[in-house]
Amino acid sequence: MLRNLVAYLDSVKARDPAPRSRAEILLYPGVWSLAFHRVAHRLYRARFFFVARAVNHLSRFLTGNDIHPGAKIGKRFFIDHGFTVIGETAEIGDDVTLYQNVTLGGTDPANGIAGKRHPTLRDGVIVGSGAQVLGPVQVGARARVGANAVVTKDVPEGATMVGIPARQMVVDVTAYQREFMPYGTPCSDCFDPEKQKLEMLQCEVEQLQKRLAELMAERQVPDRPEQTVLFKERGRA
């Protein structure tokens, strides 16, 4: 048990450069939220629903994070800062990181799995601050959801989603993805989807202009002298 705790604290330290020691990480509200949830989830599975809710409310009062006792959470889960909401049927894989003010919210699953109202986050997902992931959607492994994005559709594995509604970035995330990316978004203008589309259009226009110039040049080339002489000789004959 102690070994698992040390491994968990080390995983948090790998994602957050602020703490100077493992002991300091034990003061993080996200760590306490997870600890309270482990207790509440066991009570929930044992059908002690009221007691599980009581533990959940105590956790929310002390940490600011609201995790429903029914949510399924994997290993080495980390909430950086707080004020995060996780719904009842949410499922979270291993090594997932959520920043502050994230909501894993529920919608009416008219087109989804019966009884499944909240999202599923696969292993290694990072969700930036203020992001909303709504409904029974699937967020693929190692995917990143940028700050303030609103996700309402499934996210492919390894994709980075930004905007409202969230859309996938043009450049494949595997081209620049590191093991961990703070807030789930590369902090560079060159990865802005709209700018990338404009640059692609500019390249296409330049190629079309070059091809048009080549065609115009071909039309302006005069007949070769050999052809002119040949035609004259045939005319005399």
Coordinates of N, CA, C and O in Angstrom, one line a residue, residues 13 16-25 28:
K13 N 4.2 14.3 -9.2 CA 5.3 15.2 -9.3 C 5.8 15.2 -10.7 O 6.4 16.3 -11.2
D16 N 3.6 17.8 -12.3 CA 3.5 19.1 -11.8 C 4.9 19.5 -11.2 O 5.3 18.9 -10.2
P17 N 5.6 20.5 -11.7 CA 6.9 20.8 -11.3 C 6.9 21.6 -10.0 O 8.0 21.9 -9.4
A18 N 5.8 22.0 -9.5 CA 5.7 22.9 -8.3 C 6.1 22.3 -7.0 O 6.9 22.9 -6.2
P19 N 5.7 21.1 -6.7 CA 6.0 20.5 -5.3 C 7.5 20.2 -5.2 O 8.2 19.8 -6.1
R20 N 8.1 20.5 -4.0 CA 9.5 20.2 -3.7 C 9.7 18.8 -3.1 O 10.8 18.3 -3.0
S21 N 8.6 18.2 -2.6 CA 8.7 16.9 -2.0 C 7.4 16.2 -2.1 O 6.3 16.7 -2.5
R22 N 7.4 14.9 -1.8 CA 6.2 14.1 -1.8 C 5.2 14.5 -0.7 O 4.0 14.5 -0.9
A23 N 5.8 14.9 0.4 CA 4.9 15.4 1.5 C 4.1 16.6 1.1 O 2.9 16.7 1.5
E24 N 4.6 17.4 0.3 CA 3.9 18.6 -0.1 C 2.7 18.2 -1.0 O 1.6 18.8 -1.0
I25 N 2.9 17.2 -1.8 CA 1.8 16.7 -2.7 C 0.6 16.2 -1.8 O -0.5 16.3 -2.3
Y28 N -2.3 18.5 -1.6 CA -3.1 18.9 -2.7 C -4.6 18.4 -2.6 O -4.9 17.3 -2.2

